C-alpha positions as a printed NumPy array, in Angstrom:
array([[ 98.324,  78.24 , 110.142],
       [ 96.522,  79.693, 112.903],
       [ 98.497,  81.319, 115.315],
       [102.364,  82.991, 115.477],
       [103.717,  84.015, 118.55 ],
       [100.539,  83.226, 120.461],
       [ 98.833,  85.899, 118.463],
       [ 95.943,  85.089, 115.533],
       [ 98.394,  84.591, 112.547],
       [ 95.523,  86.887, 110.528],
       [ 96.573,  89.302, 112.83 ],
       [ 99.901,  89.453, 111.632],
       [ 99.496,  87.987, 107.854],
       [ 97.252,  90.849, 106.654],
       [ 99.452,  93.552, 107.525],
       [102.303,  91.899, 105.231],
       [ 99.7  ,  91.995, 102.434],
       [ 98.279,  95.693, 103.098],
       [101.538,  96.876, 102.905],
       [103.239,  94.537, 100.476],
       [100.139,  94.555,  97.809],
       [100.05 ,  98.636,  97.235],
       [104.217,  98.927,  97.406],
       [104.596,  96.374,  94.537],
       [101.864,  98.228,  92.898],
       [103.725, 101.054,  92.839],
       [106.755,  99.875,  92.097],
       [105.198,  97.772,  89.252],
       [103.585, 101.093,  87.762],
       [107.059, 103.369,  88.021],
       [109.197, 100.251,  86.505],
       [105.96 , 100.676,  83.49 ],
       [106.308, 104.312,  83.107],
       [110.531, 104.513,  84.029],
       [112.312, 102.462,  82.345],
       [115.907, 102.923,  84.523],
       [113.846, 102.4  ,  86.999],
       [112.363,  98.832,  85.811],
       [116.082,  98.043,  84.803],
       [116.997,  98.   ,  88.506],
       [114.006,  96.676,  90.443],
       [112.572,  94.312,  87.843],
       [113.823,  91.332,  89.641],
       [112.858,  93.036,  93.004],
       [109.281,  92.945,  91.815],
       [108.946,  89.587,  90.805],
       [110.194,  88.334,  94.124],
       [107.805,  90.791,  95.727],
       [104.953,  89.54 ,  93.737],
       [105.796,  85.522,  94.374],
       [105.916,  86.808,  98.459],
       [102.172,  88.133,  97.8  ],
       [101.145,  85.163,  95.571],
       [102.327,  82.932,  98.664],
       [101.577,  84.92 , 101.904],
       [ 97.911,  86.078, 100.63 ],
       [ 96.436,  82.551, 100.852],
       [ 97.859,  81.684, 103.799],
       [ 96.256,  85.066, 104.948],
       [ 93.079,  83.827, 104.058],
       [ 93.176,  80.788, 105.487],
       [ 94.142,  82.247, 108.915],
       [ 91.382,  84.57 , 108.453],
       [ 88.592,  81.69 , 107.859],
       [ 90.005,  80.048, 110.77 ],
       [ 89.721,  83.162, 112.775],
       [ 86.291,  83.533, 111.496],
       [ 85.077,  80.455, 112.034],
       [ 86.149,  80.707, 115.947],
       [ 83.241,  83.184, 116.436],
       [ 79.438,  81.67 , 116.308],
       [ 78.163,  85.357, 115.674],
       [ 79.452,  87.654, 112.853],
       [ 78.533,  91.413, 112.142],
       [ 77.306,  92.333, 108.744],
       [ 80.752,  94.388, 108.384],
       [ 82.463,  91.111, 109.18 ],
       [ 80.792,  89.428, 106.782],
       [ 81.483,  91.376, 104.048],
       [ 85.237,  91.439, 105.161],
       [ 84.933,  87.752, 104.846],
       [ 83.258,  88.322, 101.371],
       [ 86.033,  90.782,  99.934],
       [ 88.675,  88.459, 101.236],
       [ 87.776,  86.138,  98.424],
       [ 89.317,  88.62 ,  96.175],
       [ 92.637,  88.693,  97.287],
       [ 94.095,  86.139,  95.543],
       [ 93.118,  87.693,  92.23 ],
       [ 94.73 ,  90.631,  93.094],
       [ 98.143,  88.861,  94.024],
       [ 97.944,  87.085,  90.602],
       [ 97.215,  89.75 ,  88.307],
       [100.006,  91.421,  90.19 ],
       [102.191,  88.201,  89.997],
       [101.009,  88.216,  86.017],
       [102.59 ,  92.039,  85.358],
       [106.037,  91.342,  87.61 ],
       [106.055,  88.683,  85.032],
       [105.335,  90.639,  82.069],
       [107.858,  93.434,  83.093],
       [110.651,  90.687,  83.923],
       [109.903,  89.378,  79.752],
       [109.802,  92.845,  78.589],
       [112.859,  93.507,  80.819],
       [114.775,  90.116,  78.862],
       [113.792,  91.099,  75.611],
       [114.829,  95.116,  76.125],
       [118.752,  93.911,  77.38 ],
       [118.889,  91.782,  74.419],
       [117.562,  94.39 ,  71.747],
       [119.033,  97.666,  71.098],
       [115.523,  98.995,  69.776],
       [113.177,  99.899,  71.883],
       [109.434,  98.041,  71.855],
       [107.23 , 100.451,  71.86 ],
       [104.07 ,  98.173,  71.67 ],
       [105.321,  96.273,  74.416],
       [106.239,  98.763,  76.566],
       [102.42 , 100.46 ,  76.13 ],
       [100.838,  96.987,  76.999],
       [102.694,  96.557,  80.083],
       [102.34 , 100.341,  81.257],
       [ 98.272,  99.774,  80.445],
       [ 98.856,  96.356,  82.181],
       [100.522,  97.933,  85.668],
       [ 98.005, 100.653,  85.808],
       [ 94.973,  99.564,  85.523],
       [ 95.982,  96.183,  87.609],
       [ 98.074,  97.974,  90.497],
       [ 95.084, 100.517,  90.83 ],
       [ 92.517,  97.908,  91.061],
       [ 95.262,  95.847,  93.284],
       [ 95.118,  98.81 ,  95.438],
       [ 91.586,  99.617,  95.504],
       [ 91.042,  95.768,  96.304],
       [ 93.273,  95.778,  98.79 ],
       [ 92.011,  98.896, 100.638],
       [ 88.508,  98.205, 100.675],
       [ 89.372,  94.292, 101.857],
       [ 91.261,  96.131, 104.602],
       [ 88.698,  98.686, 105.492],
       [ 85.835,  96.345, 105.878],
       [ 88.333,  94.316, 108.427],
       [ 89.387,  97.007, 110.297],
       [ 85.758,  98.055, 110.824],
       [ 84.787,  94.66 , 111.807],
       [ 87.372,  94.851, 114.416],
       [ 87.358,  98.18 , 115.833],
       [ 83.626,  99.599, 114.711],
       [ 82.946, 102.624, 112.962],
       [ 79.522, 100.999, 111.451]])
């Protein structure tokens, strides 16, 4: 995919993922630490989360192209390109605790005694992944934005 609507499909991709990546974050950390909360937007999440795992290669892809359409690149750019390869580690741990909430979710409904063990590994899990998600994401995002519009 290179272009949508005439415009670089990058363009357009990698504001789904800087928005989409840190929301289901969140979301993925209060469902950890609320459990009405995880109750009603489990399922929400792991859609969210199969949307990231999906839209962040194509993002990447449309940002190689995009890359590659340029015979000079800035230092900045480059280490855009760099962080990039990232990405799709972020989307999968974050796929991997939408997944983990979803079990813990299934095994919760169908137990009238709370797991305590499971409920600490999968609030550990959505912390320290949706902060390092974020922080991923961010500094991924930075590095483009200062490729494209300076600041270096």
């Amino acid at each position: 995919m290179t272009t949508l609507f005439g415009l670089p499909a990058h363009a357009l991709l990698n504001h789904t993922i800087v928005v989409l990546a840190p929301l289901l974050a969140l979301l993925e950390i209060l469902c950890a630490l609320w459990p009405a909360a995880r109750r009603r937007l489990v399922w929400l999440n792991l859609a969210l989360a199969a949307a990231v795992v999906v839209l962040t290669p194509l993002t990447v892809s449309a940002g190689e192209w995009l890359y590659n359409q340029s015979p000079e690149h800035s230092a900045i750019l480059e280490t855009h390109e760099q962080r990039a390869e990232w990405a799709i580690y972020f989307a999968i741990g974050l796929l991997v605790v939408a997944v983990v909430q979803a079990v813990q979710h299934r095994i919760e409904s169908r137990s009238a005694e709370p797991k305590r063990a499971l409920a600490v590994i999968a609030a550990v899990l959505a912390v320290v992944v949706g902060g390092w998600a974020t922080v991923g994401i961010v500094l991924i995002g930075d590095a483009g934005a200062r490729a494209v519009w300076g600041g270096e």
